[in-house]
PDB file of C-alpha atoms in Angstrom:
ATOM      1  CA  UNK D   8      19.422 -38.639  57.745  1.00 96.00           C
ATOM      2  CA  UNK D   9      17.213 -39.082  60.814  1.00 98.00           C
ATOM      3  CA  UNK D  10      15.008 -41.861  60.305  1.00 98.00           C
ATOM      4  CA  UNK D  11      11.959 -43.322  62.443  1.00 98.00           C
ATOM      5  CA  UNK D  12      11.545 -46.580  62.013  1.00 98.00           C
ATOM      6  CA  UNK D  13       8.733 -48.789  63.566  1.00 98.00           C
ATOM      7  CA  UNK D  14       8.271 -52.267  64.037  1.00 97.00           C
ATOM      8  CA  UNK D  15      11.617 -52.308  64.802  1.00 97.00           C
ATOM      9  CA  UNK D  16      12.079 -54.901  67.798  1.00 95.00           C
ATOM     10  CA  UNK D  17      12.087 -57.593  64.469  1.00 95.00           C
ATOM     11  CA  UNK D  18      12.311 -58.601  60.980  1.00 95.00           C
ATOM     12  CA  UNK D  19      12.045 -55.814  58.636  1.00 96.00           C
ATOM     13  CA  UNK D  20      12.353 -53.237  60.806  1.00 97.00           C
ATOM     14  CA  UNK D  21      15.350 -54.560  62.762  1.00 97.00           C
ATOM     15  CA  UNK D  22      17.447 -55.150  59.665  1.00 97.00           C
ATOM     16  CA  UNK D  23      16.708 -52.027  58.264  1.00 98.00           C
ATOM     17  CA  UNK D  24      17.564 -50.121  61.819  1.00 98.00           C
ATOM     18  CA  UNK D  25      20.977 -51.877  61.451  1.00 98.00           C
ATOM     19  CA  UNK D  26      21.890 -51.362  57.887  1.00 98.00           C
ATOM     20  CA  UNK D  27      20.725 -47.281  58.147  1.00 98.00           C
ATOM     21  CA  UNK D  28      23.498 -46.949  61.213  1.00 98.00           C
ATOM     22  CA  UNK D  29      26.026 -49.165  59.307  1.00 98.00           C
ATOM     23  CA  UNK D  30      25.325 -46.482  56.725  1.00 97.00           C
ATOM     24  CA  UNK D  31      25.856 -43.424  59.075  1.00 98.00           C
ATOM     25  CA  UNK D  32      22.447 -42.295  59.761  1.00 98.00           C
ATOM     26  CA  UNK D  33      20.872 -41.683  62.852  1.00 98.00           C
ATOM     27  CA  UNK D  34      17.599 -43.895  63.677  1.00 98.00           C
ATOM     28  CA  UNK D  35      15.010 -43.935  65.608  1.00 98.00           C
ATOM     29  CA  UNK D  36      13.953 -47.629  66.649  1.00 98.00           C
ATOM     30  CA  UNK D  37       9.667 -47.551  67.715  1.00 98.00           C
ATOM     31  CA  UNK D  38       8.586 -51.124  68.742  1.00 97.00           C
ATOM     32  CA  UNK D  39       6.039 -52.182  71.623  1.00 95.00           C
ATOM     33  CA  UNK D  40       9.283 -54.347  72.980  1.00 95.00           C
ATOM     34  CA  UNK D  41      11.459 -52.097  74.475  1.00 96.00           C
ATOM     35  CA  UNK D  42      13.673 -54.702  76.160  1.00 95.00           C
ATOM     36  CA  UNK D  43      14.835 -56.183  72.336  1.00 95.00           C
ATOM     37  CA  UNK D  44      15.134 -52.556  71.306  1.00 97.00           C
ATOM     38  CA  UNK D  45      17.447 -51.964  74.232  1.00 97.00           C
ATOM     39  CA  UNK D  46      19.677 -55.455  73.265  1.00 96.00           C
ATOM     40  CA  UNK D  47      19.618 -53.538  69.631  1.00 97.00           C
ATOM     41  CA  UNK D  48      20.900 -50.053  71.161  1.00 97.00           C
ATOM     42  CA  UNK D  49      23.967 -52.265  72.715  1.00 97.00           C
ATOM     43  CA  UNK D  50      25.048 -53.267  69.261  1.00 96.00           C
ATOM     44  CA  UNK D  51      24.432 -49.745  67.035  1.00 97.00           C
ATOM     45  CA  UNK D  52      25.538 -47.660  69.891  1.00 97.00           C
ATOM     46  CA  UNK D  53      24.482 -43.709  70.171  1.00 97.00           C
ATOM     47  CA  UNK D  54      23.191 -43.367  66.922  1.00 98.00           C
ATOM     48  CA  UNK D  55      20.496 -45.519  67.570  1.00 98.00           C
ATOM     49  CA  UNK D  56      16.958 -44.572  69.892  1.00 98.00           C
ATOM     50  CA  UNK D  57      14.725 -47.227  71.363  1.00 98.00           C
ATOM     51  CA  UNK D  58      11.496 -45.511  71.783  1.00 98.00           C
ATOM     52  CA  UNK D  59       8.548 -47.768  72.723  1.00 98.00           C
ATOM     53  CA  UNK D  60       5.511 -47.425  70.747  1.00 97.00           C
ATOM     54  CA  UNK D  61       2.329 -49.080  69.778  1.00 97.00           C
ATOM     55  CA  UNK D  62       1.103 -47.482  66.629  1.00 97.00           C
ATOM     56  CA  UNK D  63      -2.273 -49.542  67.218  1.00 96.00           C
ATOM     57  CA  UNK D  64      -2.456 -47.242  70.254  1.00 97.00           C
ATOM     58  CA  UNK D  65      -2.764 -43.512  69.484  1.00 97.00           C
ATOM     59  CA  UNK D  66      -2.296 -42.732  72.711  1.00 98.00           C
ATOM     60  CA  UNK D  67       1.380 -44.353  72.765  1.00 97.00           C
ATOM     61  CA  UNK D  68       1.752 -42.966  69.619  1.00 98.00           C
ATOM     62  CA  UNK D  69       1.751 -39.621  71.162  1.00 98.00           C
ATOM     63  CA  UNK D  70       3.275 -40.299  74.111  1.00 98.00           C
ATOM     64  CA  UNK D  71       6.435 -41.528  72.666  1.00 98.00           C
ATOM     65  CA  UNK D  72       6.832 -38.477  70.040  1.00 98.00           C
ATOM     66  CA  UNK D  73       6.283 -35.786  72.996  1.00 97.00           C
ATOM     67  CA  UNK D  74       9.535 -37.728  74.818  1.00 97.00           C
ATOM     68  CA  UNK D  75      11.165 -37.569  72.039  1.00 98.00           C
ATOM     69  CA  UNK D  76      14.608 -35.203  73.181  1.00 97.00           C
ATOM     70  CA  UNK D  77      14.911 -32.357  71.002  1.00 96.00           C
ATOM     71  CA  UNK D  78      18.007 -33.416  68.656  1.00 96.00           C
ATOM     72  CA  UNK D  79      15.792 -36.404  67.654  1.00 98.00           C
ATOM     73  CA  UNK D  80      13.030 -34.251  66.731  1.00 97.00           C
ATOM     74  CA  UNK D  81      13.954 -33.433  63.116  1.00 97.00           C
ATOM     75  CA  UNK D  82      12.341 -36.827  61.558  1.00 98.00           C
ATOM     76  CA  UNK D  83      13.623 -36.759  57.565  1.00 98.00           C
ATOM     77  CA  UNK D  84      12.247 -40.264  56.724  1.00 98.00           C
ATOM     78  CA  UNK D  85       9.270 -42.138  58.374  1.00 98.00           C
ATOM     79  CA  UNK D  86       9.663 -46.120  57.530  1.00 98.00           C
ATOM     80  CA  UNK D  87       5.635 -47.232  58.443  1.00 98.00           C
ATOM     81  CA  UNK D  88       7.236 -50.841  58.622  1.00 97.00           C
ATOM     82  CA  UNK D  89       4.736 -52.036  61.925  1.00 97.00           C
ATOM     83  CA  UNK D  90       2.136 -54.350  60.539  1.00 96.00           C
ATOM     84  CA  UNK D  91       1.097 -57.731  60.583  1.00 95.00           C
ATOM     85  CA  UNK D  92      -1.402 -60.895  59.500  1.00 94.00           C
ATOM     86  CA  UNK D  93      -3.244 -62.844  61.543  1.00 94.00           C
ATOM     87  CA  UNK D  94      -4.779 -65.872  60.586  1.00 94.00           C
ATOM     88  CA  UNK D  95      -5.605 -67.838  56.948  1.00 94.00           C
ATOM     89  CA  UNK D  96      -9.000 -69.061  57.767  1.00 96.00           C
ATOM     90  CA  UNK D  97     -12.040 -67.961  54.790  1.00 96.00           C
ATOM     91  CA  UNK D  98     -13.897 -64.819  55.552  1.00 96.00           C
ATOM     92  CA  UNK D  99     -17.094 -66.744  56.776  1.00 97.00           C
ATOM     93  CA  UNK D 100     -14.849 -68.408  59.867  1.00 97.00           C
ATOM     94  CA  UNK D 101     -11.872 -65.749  60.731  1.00 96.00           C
ATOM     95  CA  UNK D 102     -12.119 -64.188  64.015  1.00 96.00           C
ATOM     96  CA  UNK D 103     -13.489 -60.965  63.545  1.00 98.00           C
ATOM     97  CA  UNK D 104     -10.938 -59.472  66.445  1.00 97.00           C
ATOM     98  CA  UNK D 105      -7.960 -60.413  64.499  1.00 97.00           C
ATOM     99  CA  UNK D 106      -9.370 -58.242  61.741  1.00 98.00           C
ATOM    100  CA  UNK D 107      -9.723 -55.729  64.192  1.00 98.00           C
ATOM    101  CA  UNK D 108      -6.175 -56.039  65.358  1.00 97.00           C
ATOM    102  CA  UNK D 109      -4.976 -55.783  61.566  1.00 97.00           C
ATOM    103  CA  UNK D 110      -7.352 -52.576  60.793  1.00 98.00           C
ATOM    104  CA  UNK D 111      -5.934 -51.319  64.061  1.00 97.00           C
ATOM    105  CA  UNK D 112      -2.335 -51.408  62.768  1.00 97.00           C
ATOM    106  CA  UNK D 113      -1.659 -52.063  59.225  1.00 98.00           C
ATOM    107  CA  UNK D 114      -4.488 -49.081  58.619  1.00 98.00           C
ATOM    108  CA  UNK D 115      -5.291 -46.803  61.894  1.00 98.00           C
ATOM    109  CA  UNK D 116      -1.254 -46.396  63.221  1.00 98.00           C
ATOM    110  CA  UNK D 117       0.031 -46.470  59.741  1.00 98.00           C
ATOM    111  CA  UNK D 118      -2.357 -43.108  58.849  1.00 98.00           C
ATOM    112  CA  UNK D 119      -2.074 -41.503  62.405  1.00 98.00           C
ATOM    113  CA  UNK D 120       1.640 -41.682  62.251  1.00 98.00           C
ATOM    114  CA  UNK D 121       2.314 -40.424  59.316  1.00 98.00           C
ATOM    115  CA  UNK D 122      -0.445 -37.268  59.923  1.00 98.00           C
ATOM    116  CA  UNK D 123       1.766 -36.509  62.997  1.00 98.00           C
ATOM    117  CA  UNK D 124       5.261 -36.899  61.135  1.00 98.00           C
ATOM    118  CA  UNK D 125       4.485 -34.425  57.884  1.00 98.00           C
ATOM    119  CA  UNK D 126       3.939 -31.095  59.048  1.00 97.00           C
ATOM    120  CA  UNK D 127       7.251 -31.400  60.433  1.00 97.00           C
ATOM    121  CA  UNK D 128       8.792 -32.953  57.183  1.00 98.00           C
ATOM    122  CA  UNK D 129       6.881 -29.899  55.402  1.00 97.00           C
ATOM    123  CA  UNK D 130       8.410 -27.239  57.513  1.00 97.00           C
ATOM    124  CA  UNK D 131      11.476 -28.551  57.469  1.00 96.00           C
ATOM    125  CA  UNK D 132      11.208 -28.736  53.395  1.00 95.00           C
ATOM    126  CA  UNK D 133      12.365 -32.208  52.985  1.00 96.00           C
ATOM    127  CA  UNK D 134      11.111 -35.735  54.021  1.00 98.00           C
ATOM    128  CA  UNK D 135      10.151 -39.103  52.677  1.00 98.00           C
ATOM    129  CA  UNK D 136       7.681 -41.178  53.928  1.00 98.00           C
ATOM    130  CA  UNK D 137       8.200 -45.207  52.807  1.00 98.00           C
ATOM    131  CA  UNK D 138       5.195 -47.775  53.584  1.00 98.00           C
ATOM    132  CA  UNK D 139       5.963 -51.328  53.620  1.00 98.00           C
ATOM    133  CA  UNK D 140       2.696 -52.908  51.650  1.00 98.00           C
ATOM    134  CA  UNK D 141       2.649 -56.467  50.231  1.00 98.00           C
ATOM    135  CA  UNK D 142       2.023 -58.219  47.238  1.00 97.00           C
ATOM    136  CA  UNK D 143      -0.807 -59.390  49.151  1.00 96.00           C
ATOM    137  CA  UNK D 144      -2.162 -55.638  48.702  1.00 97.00           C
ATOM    138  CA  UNK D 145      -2.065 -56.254  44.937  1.00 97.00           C
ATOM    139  CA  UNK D 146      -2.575 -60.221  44.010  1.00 96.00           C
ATOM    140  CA  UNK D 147      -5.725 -61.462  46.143  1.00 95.00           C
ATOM    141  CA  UNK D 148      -5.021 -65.076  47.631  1.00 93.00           C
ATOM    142  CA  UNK D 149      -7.382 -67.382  49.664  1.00 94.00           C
ATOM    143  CA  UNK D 150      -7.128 -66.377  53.232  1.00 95.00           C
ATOM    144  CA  UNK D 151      -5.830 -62.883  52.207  1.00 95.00           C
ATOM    145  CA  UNK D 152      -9.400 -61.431  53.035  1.00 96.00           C
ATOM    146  CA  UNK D 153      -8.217 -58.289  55.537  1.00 98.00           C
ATOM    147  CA  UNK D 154      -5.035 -58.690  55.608  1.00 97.00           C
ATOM    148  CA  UNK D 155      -4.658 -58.082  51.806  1.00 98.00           C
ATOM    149  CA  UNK D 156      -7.040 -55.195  52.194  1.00 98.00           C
ATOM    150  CA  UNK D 157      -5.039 -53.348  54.532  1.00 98.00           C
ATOM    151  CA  UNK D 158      -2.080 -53.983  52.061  1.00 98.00           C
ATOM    152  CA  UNK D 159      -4.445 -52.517  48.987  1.00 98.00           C
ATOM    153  CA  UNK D 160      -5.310 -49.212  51.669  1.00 98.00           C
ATOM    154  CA  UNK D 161      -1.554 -48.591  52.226  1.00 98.00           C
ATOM    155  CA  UNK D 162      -0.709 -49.021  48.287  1.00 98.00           C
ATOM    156  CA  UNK D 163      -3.470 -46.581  47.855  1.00 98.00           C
ATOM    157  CA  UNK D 164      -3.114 -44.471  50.300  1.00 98.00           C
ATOM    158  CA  UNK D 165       0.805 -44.261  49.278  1.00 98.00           C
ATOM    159  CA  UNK D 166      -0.334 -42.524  45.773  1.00 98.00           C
ATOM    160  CA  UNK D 167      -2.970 -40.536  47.310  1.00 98.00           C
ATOM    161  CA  UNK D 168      -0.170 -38.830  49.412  1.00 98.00           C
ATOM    162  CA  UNK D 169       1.967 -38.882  46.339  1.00 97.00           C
ATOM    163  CA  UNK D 170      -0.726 -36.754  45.017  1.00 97.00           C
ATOM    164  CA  UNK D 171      -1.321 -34.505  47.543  1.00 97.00           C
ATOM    165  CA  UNK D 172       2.251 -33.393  48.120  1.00 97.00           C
ATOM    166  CA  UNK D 173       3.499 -32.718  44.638  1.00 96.00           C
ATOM    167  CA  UNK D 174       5.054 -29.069  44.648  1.00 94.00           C
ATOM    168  CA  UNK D 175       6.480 -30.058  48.085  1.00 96.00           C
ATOM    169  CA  UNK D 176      10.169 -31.576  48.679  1.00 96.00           C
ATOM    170  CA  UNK D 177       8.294 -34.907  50.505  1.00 98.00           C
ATOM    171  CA  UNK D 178       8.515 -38.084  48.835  1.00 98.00           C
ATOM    172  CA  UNK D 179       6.134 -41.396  49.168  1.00 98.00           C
ATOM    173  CA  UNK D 180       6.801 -45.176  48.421  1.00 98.00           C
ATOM    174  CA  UNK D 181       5.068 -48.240  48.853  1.00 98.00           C
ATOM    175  CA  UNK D 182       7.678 -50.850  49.341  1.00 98.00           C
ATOM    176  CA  UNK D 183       6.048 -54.459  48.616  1.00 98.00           C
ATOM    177  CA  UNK D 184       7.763 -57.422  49.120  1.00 97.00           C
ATOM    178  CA  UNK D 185       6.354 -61.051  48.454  1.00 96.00           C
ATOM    179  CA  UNK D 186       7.312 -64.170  50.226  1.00 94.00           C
ATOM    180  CA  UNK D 187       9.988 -63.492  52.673  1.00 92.00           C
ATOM    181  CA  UNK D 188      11.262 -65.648  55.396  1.00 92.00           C
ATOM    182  CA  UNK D 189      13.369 -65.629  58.848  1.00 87.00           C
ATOM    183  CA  UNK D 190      11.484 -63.245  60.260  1.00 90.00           C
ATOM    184  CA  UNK D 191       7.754 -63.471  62.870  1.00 83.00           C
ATOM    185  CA  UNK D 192       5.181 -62.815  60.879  1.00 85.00           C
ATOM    186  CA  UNK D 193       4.144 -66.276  59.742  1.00 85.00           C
ATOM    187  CA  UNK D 194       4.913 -67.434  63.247  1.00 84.00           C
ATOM    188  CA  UNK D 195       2.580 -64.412  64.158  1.00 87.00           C
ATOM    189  CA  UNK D 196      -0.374 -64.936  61.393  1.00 88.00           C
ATOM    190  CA  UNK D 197      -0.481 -68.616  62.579  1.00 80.00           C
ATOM    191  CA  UNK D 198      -0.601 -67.512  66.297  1.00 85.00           C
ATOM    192  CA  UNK D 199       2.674 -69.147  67.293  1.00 85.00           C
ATOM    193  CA  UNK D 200       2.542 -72.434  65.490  1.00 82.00           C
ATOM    194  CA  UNK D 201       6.347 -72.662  64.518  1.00 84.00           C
ATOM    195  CA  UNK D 202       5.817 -75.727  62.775  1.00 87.00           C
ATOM    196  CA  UNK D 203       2.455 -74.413  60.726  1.00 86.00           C
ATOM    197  CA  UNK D 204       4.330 -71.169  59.839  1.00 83.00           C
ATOM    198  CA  UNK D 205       7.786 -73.490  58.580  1.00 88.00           C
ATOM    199  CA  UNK D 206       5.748 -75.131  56.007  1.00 85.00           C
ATOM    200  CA  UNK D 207       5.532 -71.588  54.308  1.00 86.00           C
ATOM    201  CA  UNK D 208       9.248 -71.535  53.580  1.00 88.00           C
ATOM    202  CA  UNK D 209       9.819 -75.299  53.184  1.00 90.00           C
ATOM    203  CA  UNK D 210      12.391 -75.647  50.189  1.00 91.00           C
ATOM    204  CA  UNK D 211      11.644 -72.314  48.707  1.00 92.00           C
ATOM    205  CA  UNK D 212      14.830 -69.604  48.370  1.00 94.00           C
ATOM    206  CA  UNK D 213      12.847 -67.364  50.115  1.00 93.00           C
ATOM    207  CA  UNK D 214      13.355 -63.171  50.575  1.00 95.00           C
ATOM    208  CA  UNK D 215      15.103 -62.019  53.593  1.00 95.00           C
ATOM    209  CA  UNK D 216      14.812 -59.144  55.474  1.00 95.00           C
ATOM    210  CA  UNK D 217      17.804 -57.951  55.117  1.00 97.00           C
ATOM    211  CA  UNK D 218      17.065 -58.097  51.420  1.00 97.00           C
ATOM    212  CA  UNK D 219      14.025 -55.685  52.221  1.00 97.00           C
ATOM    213  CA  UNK D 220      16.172 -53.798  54.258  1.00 98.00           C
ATOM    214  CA  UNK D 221      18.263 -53.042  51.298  1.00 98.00           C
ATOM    215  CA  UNK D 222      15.562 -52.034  49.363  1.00 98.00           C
ATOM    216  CA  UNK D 223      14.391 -49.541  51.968  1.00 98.00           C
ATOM    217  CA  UNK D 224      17.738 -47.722  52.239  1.00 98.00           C
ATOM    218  CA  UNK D 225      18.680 -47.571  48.814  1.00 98.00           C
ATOM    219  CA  UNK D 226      14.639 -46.108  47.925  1.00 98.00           C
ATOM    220  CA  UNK D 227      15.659 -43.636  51.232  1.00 98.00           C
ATOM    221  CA  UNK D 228      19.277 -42.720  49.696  1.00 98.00           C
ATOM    222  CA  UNK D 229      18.680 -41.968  45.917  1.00 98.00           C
ATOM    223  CA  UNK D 230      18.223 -38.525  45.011  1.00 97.00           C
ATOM    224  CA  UNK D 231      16.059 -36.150  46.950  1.00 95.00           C
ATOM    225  CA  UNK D 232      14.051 -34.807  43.019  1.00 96.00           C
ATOM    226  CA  UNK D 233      13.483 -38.771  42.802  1.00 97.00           C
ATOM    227  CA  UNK D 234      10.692 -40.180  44.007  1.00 98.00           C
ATOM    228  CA  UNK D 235      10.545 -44.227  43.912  1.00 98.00           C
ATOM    229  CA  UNK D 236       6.361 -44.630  43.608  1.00 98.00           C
ATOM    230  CA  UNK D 237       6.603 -48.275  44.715  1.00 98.00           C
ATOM    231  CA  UNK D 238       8.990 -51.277  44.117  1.00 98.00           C
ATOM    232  CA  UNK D 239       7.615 -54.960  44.074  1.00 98.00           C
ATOM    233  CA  UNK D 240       9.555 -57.508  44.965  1.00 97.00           C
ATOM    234  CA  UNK D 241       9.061 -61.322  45.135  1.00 96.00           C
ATOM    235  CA  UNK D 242      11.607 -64.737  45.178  1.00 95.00           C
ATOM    236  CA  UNK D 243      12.340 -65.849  41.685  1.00 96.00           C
ATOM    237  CA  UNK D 244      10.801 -69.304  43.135  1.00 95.00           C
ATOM    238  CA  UNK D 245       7.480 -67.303  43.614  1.00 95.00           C
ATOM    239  CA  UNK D 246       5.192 -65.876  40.201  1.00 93.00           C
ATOM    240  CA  UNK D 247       1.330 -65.349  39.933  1.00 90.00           C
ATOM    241  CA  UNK D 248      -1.104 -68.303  39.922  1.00 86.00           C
ATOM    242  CA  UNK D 249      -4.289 -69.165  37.260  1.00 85.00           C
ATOM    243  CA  UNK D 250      -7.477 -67.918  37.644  1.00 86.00           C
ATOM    244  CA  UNK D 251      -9.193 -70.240  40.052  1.00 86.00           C
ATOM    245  CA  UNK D 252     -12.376 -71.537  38.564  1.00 89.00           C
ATOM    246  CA  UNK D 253     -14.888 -73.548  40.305  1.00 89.00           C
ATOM    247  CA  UNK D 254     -16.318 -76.228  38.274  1.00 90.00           C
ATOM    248  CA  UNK D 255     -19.441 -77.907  39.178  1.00 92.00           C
ATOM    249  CA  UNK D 256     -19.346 -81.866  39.719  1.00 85.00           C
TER     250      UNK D 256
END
């Protein structure tokens, strides 16, 4: 398979880039960081393509799939894994601009990327096109606010795509993990506050990315008449909390 990955300079998207070559497909690696994409082209070798994108930017977005050179043109599976949080402050005090920034992202690249990628998959007469949601786009939590919404607009717009494409040979999932760890993007949500975003994972067997990762490749490698809607997946130390009621005093 050929297989565009973004968001791959970390986390997610750098363990799955690593795992697909171990596997013997070819990968395209999009990240705004082209220097840690280069660092990852030393280890996977020729199969793998640093190509530096910002999906928040449409303009990059564009850019980088023009350059593409022609035997990397043939995109099978799109892996939307770019996103990120910013902030855990109530709505009435976040910072409308990191809202922005996740709207810009999680949303805007997410849907412009994947309206450039399909007509190709379509001509071609195969493709699969796998999100990377979040529990957070099911299970609301305080301080969720956006973020969560962008996570319930990719779940959705997963099955919409589902919907329009059946009779074609393209196939949608909405991969959406829970609690995961060793990665940036509680380091990122809390604006580079190491020691904020450590408390998140303090004495919890947290998810990995490489656990994620092999989620995402085995969803990519089953059977091209199966189509894996979406898979949920959280720690076993992690569950679903009470109804929170707010009692007068």
């Amino acid at each position: 398979m050929l297989v565009l990955v973004t968001g791959a300079s970390a986390g997610f998207g750098e363990a799955t880039c690593r795992l697909l070559v171990q596997k013997g497909h070819k990968v395209i690696g999009a990240a705004r960081r082209l220097e840690r994409l280069q660092d990852l082209q030393q280890e996977l070798g020729a199969a793998f393509l640093p190509v530096q994108m910002d999906v928040s930017d449409l303009n990059s977005v564009d850019v980088a799939l023009q350059n593409l050179p022609e035997a990397w043109q043939g995109i099978e599976v799109l892996v939307n894994n770019a996103g990120l949080a910013l902030g855990l402050e109530p709505a009435d005090k976040a910072d409308f601009a990191d809202w922005l920034t996740m709207i810009n992202t999680n949303i805007i690249g997410l849907t412009y990327l994947t309206r450039k990628i399909l007509p190709g998959m379509d001509a071609r007469g195969r493709g699969h096109v796998i999100n990377l949601g979040s529990v957070a786009g099911t299970y609301p939590y305080p301080g969720g606010n956006v973020y969560g919404a962008t996570k319930a607009y990719v779940k959705q717009f997963s099955l919409n795509l589902r919907a329009d494409l059946v009779g074609k040979p393209i196939r949608v999932t909405n991969v959406e993990p829970g609690l995961c760890g060793g990665t940036e993007f509680s380091n990122v949500r809390f604006k580079g506050d190491d020691d904020k975003a450590a408390k998140v994972y303090e004495k919890v067997q947290y998810l990995t990315a490489e656990d994620i990762a092999n989620t995402i490749v085995w969803v990519a490698e089953q059977p091209a008449h199966m189509n894996v809607n979406s898979i949920e997946i959280m720690p076993v130390a992690q569950a679903f909390s009470p109804f929170n009621v707010a009692r007068e005093a």
